[in-house]
Each structure stands twice: as C-alpha cells, then as structure tokens.
CSV table of N, CA, C and O in Angstrom, one decimal:
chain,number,residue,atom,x,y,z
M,141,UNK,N,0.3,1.9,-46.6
M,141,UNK,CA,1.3,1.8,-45.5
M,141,UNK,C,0.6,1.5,-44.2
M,141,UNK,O,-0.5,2.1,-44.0
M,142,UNK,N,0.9,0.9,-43.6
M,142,UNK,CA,0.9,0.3,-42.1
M,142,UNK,C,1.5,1.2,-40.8
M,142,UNK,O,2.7,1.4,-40.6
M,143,UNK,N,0.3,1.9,-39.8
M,143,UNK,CA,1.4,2.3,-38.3
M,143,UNK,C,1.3,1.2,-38.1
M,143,UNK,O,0.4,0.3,-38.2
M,144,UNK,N,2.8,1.2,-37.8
M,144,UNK,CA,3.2,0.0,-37.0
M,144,UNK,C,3.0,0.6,-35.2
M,144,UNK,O,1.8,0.5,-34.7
M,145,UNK,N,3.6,1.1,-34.5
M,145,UNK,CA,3.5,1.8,-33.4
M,145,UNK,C,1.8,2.2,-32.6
M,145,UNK,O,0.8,2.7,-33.1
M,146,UNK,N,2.0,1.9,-31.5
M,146,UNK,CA,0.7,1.9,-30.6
M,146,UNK,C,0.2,3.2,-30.3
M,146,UNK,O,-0.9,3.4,-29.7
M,147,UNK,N,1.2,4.3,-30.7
M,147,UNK,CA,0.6,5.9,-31.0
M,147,UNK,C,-0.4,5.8,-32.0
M,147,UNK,O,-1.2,6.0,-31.1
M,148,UNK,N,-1.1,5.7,-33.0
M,148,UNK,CA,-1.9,5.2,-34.1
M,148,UNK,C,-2.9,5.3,-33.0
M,148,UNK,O,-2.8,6.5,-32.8
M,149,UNK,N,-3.8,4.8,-32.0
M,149,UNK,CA,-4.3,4.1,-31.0
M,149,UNK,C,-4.5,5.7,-30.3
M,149,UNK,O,-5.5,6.4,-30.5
M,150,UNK,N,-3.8,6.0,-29.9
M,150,UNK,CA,-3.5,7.1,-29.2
M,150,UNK,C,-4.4,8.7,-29.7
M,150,UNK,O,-5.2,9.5,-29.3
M,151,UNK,N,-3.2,8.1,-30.9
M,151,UNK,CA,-3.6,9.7,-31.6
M,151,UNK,C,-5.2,9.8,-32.6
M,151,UNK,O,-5.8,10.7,-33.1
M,152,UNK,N,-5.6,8.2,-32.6
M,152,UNK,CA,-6.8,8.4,-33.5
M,152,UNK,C,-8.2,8.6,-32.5
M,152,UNK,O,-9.2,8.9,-33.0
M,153,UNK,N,-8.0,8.4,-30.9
M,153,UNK,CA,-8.5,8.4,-29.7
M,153,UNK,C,-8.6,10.0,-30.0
M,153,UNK,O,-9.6,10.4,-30.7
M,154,UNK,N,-7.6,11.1,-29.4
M,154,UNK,CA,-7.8,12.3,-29.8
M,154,UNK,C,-8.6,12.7,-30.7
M,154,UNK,O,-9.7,13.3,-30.4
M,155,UNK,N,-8.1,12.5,-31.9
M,155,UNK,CA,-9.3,12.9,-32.6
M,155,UNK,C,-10.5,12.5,-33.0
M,155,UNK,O,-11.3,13.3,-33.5
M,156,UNK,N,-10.8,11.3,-33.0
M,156,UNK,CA,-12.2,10.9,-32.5
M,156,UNK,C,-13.1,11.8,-31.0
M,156,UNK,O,-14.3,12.1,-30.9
M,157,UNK,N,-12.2,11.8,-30.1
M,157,UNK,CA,-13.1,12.3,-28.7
M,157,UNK,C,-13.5,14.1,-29.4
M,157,UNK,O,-14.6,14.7,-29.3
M,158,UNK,N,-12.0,14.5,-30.0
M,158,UNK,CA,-12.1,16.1,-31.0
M,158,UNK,C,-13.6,15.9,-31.7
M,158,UNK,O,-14.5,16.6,-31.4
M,159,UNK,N,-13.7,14.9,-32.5
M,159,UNK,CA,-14.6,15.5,-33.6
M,159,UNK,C,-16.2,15.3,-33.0
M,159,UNK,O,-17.2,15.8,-33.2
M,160,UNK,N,-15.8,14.0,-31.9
M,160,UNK,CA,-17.5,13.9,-31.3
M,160,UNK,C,-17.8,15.1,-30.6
M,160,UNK,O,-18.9,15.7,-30.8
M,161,UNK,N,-16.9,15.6,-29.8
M,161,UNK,CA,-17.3,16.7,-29.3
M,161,UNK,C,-17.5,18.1,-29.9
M,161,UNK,O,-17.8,19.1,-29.4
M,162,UNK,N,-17.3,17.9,-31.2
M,162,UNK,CA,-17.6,19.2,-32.3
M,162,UNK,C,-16.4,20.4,-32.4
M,162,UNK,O,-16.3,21.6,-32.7
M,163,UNK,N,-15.6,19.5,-32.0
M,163,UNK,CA,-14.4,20.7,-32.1
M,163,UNK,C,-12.8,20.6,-32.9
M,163,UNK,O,-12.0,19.7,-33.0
M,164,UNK,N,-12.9,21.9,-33.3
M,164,UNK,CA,-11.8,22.1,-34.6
M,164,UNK,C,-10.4,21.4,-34.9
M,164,UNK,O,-9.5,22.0,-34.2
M,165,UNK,N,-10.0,20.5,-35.6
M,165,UNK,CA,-8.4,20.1,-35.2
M,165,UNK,C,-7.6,21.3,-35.7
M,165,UNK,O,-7.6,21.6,-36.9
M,166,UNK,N,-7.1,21.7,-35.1
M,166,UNK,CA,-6.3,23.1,-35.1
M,166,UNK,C,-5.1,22.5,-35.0
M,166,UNK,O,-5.3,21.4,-34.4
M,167,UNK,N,-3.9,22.6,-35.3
M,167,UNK,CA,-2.6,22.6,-35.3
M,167,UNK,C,-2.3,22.7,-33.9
M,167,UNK,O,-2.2,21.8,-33.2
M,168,UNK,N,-2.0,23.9,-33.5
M,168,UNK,CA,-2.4,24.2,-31.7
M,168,UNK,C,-3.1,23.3,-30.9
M,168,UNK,O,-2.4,22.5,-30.2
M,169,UNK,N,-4.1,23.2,-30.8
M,169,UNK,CA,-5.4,22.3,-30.2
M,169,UNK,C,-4.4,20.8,-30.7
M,169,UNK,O,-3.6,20.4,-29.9
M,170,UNK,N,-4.6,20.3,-31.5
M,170,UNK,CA,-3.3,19.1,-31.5
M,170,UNK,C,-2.2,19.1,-30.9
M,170,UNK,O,-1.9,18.2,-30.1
M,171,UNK,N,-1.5,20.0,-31.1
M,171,UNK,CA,-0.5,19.8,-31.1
M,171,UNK,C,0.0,20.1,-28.9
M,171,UNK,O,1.0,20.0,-28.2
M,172,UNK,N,-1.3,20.5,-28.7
M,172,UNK,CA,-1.3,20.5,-27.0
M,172,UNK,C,-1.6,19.1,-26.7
M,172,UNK,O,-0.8,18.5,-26.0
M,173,UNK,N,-2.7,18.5,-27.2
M,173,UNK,CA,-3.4,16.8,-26.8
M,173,UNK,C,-2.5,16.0,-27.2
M,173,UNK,O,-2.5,14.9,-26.8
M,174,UNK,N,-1.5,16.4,-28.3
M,174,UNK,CA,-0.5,15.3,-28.8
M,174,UNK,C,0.7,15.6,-27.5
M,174,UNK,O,1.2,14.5,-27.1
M,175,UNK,N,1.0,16.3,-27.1
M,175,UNK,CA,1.9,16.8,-26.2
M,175,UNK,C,1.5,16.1,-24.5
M,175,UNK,O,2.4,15.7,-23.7
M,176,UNK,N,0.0,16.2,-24.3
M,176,UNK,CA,-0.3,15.3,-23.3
M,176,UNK,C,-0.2,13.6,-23.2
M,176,UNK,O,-0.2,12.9,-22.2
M,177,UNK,N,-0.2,13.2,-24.4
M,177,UNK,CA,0.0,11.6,-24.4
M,177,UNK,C,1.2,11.0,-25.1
M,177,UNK,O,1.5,9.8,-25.0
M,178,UNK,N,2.1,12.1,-25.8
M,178,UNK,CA,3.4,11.8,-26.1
M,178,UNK,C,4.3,12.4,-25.6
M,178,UNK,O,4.2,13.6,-25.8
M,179,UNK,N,5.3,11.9,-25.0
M,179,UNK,CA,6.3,12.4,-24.9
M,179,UNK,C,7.6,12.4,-25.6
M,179,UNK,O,8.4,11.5,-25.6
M,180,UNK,N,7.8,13.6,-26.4
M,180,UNK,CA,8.4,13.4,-27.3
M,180,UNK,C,8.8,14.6,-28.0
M,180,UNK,O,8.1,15.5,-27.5
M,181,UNK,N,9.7,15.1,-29.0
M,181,UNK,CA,10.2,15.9,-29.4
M,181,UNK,C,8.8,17.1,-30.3
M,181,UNK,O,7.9,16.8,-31.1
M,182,UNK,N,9.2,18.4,-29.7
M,182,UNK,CA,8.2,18.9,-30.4
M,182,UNK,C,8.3,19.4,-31.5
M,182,UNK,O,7.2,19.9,-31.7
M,183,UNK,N,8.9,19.4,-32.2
M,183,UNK,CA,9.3,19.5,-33.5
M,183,UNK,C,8.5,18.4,-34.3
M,183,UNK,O,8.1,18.8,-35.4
M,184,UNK,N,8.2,17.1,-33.8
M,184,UNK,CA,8.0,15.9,-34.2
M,184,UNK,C,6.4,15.8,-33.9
M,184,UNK,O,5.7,15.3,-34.7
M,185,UNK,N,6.2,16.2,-33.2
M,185,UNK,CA,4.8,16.6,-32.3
M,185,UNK,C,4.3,17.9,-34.0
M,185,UNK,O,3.5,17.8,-35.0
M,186,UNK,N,4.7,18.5,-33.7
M,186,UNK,CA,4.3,19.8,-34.7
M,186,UNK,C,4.0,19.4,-36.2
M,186,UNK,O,3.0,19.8,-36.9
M,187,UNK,N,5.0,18.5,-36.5
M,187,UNK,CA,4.9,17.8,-37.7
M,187,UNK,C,3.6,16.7,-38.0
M,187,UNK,O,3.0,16.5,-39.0
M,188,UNK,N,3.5,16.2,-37.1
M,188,UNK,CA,2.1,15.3,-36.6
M,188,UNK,C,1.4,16.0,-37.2
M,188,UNK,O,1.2,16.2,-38.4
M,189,UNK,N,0.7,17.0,-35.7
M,189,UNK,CA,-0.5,17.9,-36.1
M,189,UNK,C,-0.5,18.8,-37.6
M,189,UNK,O,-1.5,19.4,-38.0
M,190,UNK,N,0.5,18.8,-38.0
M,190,UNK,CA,0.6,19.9,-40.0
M,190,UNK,C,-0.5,18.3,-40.6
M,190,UNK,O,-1.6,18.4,-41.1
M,191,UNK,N,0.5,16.9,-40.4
M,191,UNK,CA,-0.7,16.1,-40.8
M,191,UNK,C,-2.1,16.0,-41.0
M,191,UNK,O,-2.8,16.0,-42.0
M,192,UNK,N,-2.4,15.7,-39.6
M,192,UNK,CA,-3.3,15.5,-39.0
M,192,UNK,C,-4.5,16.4,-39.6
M,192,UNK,O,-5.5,16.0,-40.1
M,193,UNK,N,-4.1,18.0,-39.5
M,193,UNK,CA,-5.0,19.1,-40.0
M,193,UNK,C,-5.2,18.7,-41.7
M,193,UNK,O,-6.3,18.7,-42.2
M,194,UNK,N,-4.1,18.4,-42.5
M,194,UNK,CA,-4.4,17.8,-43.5
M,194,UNK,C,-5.5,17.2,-43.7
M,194,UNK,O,-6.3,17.4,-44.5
M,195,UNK,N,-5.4,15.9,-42.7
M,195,UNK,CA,-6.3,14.8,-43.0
M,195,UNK,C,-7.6,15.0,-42.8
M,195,UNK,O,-8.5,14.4,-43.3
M,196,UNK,N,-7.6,15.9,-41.8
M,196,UNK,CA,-9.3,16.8,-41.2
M,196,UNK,C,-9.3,17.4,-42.3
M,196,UNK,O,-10.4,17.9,-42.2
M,197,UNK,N,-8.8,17.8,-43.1
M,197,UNK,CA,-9.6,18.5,-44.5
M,197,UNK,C,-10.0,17.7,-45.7
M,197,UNK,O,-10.8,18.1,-46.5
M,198,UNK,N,-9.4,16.8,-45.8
M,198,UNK,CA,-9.4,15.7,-46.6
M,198,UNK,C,-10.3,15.1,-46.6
M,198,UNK,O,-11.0,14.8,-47.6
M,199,UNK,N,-10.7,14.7,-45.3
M,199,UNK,CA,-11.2,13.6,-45.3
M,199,UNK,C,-12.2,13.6,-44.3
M,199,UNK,O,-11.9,14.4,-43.3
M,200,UNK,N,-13.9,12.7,-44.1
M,200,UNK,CA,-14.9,13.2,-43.2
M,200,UNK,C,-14.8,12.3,-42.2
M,200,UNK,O,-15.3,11.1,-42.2
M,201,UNK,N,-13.8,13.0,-40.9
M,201,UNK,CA,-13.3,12.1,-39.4
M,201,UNK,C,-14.4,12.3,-38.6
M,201,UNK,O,-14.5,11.6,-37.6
M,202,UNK,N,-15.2,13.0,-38.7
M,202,UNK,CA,-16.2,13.3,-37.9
M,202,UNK,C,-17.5,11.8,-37.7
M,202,UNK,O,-18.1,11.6,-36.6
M,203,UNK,N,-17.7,11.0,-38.8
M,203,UNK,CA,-18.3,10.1,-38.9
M,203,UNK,C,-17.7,8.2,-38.8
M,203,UNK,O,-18.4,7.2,-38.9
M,204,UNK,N,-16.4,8.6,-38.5
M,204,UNK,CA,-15.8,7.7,-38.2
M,204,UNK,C,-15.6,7.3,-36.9
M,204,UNK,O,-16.0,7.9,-35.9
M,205,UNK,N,-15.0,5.9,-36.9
M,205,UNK,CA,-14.7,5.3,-35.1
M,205,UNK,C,-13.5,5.4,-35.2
M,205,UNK,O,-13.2,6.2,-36.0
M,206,UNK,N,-12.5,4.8,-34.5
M,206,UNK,CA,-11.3,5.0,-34.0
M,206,UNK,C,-10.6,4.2,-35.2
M,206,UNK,O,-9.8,4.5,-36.1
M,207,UNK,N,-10.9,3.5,-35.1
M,207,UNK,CA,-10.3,1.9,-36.6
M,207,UNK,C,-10.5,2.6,-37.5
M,207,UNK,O,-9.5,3.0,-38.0
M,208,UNK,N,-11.8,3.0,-38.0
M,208,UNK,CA,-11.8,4.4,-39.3
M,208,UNK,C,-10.9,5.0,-39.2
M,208,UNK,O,-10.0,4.7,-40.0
M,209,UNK,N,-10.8,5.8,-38.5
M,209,UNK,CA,-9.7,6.7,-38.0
M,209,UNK,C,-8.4,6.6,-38.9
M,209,UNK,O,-8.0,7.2,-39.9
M,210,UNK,N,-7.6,5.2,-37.8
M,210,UNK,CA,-6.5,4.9,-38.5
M,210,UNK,C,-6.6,4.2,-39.6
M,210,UNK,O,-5.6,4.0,-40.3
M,211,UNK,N,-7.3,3.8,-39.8
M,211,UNK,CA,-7.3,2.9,-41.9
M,211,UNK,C,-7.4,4.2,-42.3
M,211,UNK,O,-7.3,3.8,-43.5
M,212,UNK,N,-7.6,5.6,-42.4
M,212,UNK,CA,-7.8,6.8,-43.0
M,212,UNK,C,-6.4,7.2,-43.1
M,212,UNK,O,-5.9,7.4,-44.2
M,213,UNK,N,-5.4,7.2,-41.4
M,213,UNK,CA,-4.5,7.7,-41.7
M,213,UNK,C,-3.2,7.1,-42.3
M,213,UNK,O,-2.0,7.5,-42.4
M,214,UNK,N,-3.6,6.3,-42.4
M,214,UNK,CA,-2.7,4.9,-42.6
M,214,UNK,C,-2.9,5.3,-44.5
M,214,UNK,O,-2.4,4.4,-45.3
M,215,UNK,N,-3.5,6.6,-45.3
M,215,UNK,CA,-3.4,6.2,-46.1
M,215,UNK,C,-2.8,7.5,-46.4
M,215,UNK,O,-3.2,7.9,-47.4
M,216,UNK,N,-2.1,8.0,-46.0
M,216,UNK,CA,-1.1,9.4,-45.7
M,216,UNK,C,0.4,9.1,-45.5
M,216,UNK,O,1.1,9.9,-44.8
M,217,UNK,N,0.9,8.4,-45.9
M,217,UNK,CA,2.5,8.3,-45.9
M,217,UNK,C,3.2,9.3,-44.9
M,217,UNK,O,3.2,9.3,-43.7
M,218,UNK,N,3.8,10.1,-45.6
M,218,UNK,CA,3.8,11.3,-44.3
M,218,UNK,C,3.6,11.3,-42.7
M,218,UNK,O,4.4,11.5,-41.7
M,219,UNK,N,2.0,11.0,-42.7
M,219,UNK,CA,1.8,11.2,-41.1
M,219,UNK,C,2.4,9.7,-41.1
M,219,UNK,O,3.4,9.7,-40.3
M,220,UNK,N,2.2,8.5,-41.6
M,220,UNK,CA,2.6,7.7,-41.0
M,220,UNK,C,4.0,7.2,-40.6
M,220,UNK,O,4.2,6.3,-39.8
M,221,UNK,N,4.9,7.8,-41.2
M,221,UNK,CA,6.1,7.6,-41.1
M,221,UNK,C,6.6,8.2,-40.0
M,221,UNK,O,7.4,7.8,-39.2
M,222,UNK,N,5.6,9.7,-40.0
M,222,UNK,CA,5.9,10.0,-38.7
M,222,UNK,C,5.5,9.4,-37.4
M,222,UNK,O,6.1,9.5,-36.3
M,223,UNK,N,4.1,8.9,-37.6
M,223,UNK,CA,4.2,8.2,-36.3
M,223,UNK,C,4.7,7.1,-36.0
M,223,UNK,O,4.7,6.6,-34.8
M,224,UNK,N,5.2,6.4,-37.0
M,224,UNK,CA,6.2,5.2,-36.4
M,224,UNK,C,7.3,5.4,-36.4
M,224,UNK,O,8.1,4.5,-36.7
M,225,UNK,N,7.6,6.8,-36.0
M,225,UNK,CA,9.1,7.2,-35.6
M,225,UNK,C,9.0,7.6,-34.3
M,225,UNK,O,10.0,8.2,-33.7
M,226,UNK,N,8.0,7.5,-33.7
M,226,UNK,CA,7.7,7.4,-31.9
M,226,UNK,C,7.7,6.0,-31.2
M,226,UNK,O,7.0,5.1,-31.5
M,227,UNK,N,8.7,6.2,-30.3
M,227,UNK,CA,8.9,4.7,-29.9
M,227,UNK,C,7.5,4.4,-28.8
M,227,UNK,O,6.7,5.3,-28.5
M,228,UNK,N,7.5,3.2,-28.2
M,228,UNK,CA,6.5,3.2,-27.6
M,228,UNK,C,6.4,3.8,-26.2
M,228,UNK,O,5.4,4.3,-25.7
M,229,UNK,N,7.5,3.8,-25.7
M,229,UNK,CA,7.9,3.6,-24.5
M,229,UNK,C,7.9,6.1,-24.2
M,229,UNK,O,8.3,6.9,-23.3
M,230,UNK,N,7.4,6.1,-25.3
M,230,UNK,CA,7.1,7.8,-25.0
M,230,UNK,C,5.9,7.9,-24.7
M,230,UNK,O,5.6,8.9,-24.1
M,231,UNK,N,4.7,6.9,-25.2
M,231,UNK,CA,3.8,7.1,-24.8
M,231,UNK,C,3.0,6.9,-23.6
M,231,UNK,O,3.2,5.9,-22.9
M,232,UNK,N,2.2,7.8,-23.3
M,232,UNK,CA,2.0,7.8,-21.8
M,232,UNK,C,0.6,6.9,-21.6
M,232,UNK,O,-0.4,6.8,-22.3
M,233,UNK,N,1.1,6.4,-20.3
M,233,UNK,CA,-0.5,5.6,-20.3
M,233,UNK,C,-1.5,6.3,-18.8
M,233,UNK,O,-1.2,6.7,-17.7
M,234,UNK,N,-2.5,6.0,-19.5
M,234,UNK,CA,-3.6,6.8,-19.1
M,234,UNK,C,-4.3,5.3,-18.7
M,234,UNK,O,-4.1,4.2,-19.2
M,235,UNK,N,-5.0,5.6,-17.8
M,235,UNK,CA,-6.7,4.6,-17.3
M,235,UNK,C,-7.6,5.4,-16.8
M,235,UNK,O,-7.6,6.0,-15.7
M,236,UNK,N,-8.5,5.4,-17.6
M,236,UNK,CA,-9.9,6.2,-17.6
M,236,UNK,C,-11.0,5.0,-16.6
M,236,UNK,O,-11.7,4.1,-17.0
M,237,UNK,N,-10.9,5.5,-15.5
M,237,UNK,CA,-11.8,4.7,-14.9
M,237,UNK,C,-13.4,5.6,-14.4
M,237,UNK,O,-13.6,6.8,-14.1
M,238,UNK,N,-14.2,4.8,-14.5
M,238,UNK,CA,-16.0,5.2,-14.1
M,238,UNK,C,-16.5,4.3,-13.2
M,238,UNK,O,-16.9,3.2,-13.7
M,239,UNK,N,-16.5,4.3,-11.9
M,239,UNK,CA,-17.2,3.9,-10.7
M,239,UNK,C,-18.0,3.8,-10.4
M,239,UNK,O,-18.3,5.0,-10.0
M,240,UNK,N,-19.1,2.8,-10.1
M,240,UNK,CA,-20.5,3.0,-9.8
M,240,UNK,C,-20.8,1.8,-8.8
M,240,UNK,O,-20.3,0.7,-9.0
M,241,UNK,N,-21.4,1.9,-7.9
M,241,UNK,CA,-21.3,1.5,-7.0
M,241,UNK,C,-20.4,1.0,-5.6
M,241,UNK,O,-19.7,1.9,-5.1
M,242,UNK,N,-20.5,-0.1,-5.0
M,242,UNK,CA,-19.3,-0.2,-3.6
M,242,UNK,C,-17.9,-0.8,-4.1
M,242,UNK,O,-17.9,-1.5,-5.0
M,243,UNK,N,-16.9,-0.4,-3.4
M,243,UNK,CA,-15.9,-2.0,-4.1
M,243,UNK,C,-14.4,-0.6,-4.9
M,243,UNK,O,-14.4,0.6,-5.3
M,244,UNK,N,-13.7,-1.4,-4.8
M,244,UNK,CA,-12.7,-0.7,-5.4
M,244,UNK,C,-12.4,-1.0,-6.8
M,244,UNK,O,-12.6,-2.1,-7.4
M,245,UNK,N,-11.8,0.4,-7.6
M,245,UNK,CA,-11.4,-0.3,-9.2
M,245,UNK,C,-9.9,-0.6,-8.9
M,245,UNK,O,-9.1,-0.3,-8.1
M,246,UNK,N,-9.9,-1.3,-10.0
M,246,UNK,CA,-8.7,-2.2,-9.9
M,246,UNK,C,-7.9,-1.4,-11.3
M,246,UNK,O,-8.5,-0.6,-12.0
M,247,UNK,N,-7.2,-1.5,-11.4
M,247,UNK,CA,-6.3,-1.0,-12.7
M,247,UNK,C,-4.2,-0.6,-12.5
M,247,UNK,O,-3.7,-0.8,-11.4
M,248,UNK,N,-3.9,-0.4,-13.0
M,248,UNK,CA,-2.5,-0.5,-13.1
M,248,UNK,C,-1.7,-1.5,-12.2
M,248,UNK,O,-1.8,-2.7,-12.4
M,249,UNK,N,-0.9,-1.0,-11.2
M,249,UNK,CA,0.2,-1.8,-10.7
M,249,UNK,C,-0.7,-2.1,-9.0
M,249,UNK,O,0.1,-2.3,-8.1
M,250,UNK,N,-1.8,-2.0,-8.6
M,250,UNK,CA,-3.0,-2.2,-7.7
M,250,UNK,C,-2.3,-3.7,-6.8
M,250,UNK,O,-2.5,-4.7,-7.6
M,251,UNK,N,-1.9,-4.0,-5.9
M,251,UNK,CA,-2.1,-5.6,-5.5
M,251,UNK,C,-2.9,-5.6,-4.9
M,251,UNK,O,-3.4,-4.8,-4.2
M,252,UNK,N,-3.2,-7.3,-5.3
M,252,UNK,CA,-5.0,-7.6,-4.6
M,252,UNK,C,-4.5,-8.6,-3.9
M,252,UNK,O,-5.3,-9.3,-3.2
C-alpha cells in the first residue's frame, strides 16, 4: 500500500529526529509530536501513535533515513490508511531555518 498524503513526510521526520536522538516512541511522546504538526482529531492522532509504537517494535527505525522510514510504514495497512485519512491542509508547516553569516533568510510569504 501507498501513503498517498504528505503527513508520511511529516510523521516519518518525527521519528527519524526520535530515534537519532535515542529516544523511546512512546504512545504519549507520539502522540504530543503528532499533535504539534497535525492538526487533527485526537482520536485519529492516538490511533497513529498505537501504530507507529507497533512498527518501532517490529521493525529496526533506528538505522533508517526518512524514505526508509516510510517504505517501512507503507508496509502496515493500518497505519496507512490512517494516515491518508488526514487531509493536507491539517498539516502544519514548519521552516527550520540556520543562519550563518550577514544577509536575511528568505522563506515563506517574505517579499523581496
């Protein structure tokens, strides 16, 4: 099965940044970081993370990239249905910007 939906992206981001930094996917601990980049029903949110903790037992995310990631979860029916029952337009967008030197960053709705 295929995410279709640009949450896949999102949520495999989370737990990749989770497992580099050596820490546990907890249900909770998900289900707070899923809550910061989705906006969306928590019931739906909760159901994610029951996945998700699944697939951290299953399976070794710790040595994976983000594309690992989702070709992993993409092989979970379940999570995936659920996440392509998030529309896009719930997810939040973020820009991580890093500065180094003079000069302004440029990023979202910025006119130049």
């Amino acid at each position: 099965m295929m995410i279709e939906s640009v949450v896949a992206g999102v949520v495999a981001n989370i737990v990749y940044e989770s497992t580099k930094k050596g820490l546990s996917l907890t249900k909770a601990y998900l289900v707070n970081e899923l809550a910061k980049a989705v906006n969306d029903d928590q019931k739906k949110l909760d159901h994610i993370a029951d996945e998700l903790v699944k697939l951290d037992t299953s399976e070794e995310l710790e040595d994976l990239s983000e594309k690992g990631i989702i070709k992993r979860m993409e092989k979970y029916p379940e999570l995936v249905n659920a996440l392509n029952t998030i529309k896009q337009e719930n997810v939040q967008k973020t820009t991580n910007q890093y500065h180094f030197g003079s000069g302004d960053n440029v990023a979202g709705d910025k006119n130049c």
